[in-house]
GROMACS .gro file of C-alpha atoms in nm:
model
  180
    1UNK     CA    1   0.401  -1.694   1.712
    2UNK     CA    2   0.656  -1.694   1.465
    3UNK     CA    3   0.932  -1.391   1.413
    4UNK     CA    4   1.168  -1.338   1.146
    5UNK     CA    5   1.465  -1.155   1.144
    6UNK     CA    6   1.424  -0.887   0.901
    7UNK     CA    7   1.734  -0.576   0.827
    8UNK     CA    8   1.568  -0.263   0.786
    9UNK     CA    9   1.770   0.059   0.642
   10UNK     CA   10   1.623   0.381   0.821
   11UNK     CA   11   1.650   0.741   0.732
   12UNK     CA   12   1.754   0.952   0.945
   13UNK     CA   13   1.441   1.117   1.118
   14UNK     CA   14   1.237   0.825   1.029
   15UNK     CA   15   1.052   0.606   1.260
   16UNK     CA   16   1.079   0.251   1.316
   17UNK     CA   17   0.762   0.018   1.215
   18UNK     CA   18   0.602  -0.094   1.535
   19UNK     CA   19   0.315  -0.334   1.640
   20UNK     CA   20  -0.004  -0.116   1.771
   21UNK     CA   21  -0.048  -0.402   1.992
   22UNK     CA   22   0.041  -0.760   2.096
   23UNK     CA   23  -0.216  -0.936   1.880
   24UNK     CA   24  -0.148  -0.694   1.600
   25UNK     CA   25  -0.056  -0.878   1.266
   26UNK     CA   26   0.080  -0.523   1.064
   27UNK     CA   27   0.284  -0.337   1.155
   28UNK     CA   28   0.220   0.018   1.149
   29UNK     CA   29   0.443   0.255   0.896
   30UNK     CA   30   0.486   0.631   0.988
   31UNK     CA   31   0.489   0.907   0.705
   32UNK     CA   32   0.833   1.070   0.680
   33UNK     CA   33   0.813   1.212   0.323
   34UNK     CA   34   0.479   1.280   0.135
   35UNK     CA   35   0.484   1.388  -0.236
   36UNK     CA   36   0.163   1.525  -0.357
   37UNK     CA   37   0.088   1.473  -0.730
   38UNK     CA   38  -0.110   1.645  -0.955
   39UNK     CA   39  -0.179   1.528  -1.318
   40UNK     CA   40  -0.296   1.732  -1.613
   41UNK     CA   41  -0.412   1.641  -1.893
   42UNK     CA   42  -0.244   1.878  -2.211
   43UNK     CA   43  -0.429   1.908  -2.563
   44UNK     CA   44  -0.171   1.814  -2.745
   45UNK     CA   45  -0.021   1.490  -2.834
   46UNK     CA   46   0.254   1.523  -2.537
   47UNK     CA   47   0.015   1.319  -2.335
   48UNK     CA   48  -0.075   1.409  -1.931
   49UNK     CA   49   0.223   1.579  -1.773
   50UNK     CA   50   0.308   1.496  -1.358
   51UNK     CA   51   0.346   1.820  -1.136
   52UNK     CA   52   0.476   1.668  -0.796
   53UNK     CA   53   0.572   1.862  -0.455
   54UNK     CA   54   0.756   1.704  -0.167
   55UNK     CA   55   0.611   1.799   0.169
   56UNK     CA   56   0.849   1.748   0.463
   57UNK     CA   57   0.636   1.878   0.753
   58UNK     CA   58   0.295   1.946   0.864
   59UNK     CA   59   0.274   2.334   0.819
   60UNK     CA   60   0.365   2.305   0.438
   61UNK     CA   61   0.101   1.994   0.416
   62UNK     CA   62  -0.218   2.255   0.616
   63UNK     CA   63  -0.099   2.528   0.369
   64UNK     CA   64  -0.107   2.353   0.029
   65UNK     CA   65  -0.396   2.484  -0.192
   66UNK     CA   66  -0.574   2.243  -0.409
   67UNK     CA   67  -0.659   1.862  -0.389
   68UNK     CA   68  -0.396   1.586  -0.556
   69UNK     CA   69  -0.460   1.316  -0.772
   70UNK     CA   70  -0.227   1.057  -0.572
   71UNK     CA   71  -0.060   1.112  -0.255
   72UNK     CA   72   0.324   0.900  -0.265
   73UNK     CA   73   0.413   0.797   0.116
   74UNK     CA   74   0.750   0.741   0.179
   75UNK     CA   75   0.795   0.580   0.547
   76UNK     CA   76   1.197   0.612   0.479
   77UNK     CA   77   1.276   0.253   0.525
   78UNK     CA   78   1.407  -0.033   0.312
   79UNK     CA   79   1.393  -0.368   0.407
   80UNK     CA   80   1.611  -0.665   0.333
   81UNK     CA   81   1.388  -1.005   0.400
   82UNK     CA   82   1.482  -1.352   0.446
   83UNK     CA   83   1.528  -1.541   0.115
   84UNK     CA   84   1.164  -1.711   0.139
   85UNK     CA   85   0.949  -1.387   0.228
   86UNK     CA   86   0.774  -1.107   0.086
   87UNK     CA   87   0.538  -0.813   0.225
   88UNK     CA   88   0.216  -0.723   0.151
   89UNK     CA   89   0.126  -0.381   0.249
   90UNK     CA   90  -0.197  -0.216   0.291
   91UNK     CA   91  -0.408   0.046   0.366
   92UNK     CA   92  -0.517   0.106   0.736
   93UNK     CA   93  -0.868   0.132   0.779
   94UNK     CA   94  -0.888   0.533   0.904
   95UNK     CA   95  -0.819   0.621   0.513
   96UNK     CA   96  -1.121   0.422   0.410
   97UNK     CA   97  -1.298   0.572   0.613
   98UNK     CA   98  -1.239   0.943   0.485
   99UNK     CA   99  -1.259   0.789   0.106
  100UNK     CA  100  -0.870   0.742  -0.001
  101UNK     CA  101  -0.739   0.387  -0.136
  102UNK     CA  102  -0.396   0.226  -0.220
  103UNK     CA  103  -0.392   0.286  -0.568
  104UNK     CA  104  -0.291  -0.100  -0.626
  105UNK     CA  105  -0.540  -0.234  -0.366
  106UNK     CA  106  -0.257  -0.449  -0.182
  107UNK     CA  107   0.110  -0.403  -0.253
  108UNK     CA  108   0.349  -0.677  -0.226
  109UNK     CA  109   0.714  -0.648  -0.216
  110UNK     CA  110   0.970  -0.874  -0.326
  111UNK     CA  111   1.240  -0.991  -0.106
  112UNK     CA  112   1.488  -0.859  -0.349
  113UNK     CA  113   1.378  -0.558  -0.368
  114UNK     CA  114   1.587  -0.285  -0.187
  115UNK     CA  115   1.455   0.074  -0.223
  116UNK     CA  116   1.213   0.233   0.018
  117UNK     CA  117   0.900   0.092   0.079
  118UNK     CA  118   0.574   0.353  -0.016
  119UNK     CA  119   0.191   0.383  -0.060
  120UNK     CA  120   0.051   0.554  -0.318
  121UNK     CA  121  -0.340   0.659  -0.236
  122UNK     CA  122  -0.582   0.758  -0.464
  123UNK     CA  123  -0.885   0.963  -0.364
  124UNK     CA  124  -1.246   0.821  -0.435
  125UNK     CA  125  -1.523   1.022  -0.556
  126UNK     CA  126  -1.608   1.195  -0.123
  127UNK     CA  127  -1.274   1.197  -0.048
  128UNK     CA  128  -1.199   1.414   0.251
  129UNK     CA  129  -0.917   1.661   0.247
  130UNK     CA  130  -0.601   1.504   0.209
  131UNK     CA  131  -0.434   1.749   0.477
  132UNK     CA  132  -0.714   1.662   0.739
  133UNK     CA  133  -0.608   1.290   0.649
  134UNK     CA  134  -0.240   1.234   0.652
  135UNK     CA  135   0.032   1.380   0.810
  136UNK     CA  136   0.403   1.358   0.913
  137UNK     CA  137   0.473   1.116   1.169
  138UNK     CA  138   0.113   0.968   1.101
  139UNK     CA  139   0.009   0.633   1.022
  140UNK     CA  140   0.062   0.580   0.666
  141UNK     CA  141  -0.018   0.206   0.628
  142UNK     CA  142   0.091  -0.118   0.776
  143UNK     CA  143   0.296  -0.399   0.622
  144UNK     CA  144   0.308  -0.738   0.682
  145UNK     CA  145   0.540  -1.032   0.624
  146UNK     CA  146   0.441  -1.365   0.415
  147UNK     CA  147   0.555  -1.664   0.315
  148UNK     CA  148   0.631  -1.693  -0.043
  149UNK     CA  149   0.542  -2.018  -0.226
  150UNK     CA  150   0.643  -2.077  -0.611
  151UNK     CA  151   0.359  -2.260  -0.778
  152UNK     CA  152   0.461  -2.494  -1.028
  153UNK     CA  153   0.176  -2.537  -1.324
  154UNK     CA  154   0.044  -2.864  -1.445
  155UNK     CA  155  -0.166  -2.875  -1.726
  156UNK     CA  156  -0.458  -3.101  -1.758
  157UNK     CA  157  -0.745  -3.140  -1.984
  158UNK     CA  158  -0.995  -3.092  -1.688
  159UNK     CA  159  -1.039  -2.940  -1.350
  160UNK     CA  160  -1.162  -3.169  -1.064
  161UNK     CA  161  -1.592  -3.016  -1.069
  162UNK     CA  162  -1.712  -2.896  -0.734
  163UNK     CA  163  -2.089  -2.802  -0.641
  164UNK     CA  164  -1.997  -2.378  -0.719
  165UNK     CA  165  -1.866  -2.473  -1.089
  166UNK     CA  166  -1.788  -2.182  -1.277
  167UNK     CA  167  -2.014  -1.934  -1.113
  168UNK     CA  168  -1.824  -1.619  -1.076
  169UNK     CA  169  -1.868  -1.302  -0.839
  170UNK     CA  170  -2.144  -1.339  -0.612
  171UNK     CA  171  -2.275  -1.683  -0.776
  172UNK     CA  172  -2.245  -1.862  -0.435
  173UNK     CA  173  -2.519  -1.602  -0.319
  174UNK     CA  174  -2.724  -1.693  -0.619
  175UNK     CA  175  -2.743  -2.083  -0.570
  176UNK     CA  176  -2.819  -2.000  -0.173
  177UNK     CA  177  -3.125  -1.847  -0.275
  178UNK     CA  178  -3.218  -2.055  -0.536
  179UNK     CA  179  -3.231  -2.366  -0.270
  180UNK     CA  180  -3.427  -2.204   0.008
   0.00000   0.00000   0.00000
């Protein structure tokens, strides 16, 4: 296995990233800040307007009244990588599971950024409770390090064809049934 040696800038009270186990391949990031968010939406032309609250411990997270529209995680680390790596971070499966998403899907971090590293989660539509879903000190996602490649674009007049074509999402399904 390969390791890279990676600076990390930790707040104080924050934990470390560690690996759940050996054959792990995120690491797991701890919530030391969360910042609820709540967005409504004004009649007039001002647009929506942002009403945030910073939660720095579990009492003040079981008390809160109402449901956000994002949750902001802050695992109160920065990270300085190697010149030729970036992270991806994700989700861990446990917020699936009780309906709550990385509002980007996947988020990747540059090697030159510096600030602290977060997740922002979304509900979806069954979404449990957010304060019977995250916590501080709790899993908050997991991050992972990757090797970052520069593509460099040559245009042509024609792509090399292949049996798939153009068939877009869920076409290789299509063409499996249509041969059997």
């Amino acid at each position: 296995m390969n390791t890279i040696e990676t600076k990390i800038q930790l707040a104080h009270g924050a934990r470390m990233p560690e690996y759940a186990t050996p054959g792990a391949s995120c690491m797991d990031c701890f919530a030391h800040l969360i910042k609820l968010q709540f967005v409504r939406i004004e009649a007039c032309a001002c647009g929506p307007r942002v009403k945030s609250f910073e939660l720095h411990d579990n009492e003040s997270l079981a008390s809160f009244i109402g449901e956000p529209d994002a949750i902001i995680i802050d695992p109160g680390f920065a990270l300085e990588l190697p010149e030729d790596y970036a992270i991806k971070a994700f989700a861990n499966s446990r917020f699936a599971k009780a309906g709550w998403q990385l509002a980007n899907g996947v988020g990747v971090i540059d090697n030159d950024y510096r600030g602290h590293i977060k997740f922002i989660y979304v509900p979806g539509p069954n979404a449990k409770p957010f304060h019977e879903v995250f916590s501080i000190g709790g899993v908050c996602g997991q991050i992972e390090p990757c090797q970052r490649f520069h593509m460099q674009l040559n245009r042509v007049s024609e792509l090399t064809p292949t049996q798939r074509g153009e068939g877009g999402f869920g076409s290789t399904e299509q063409k499996g049934a249509a041969n059997a």
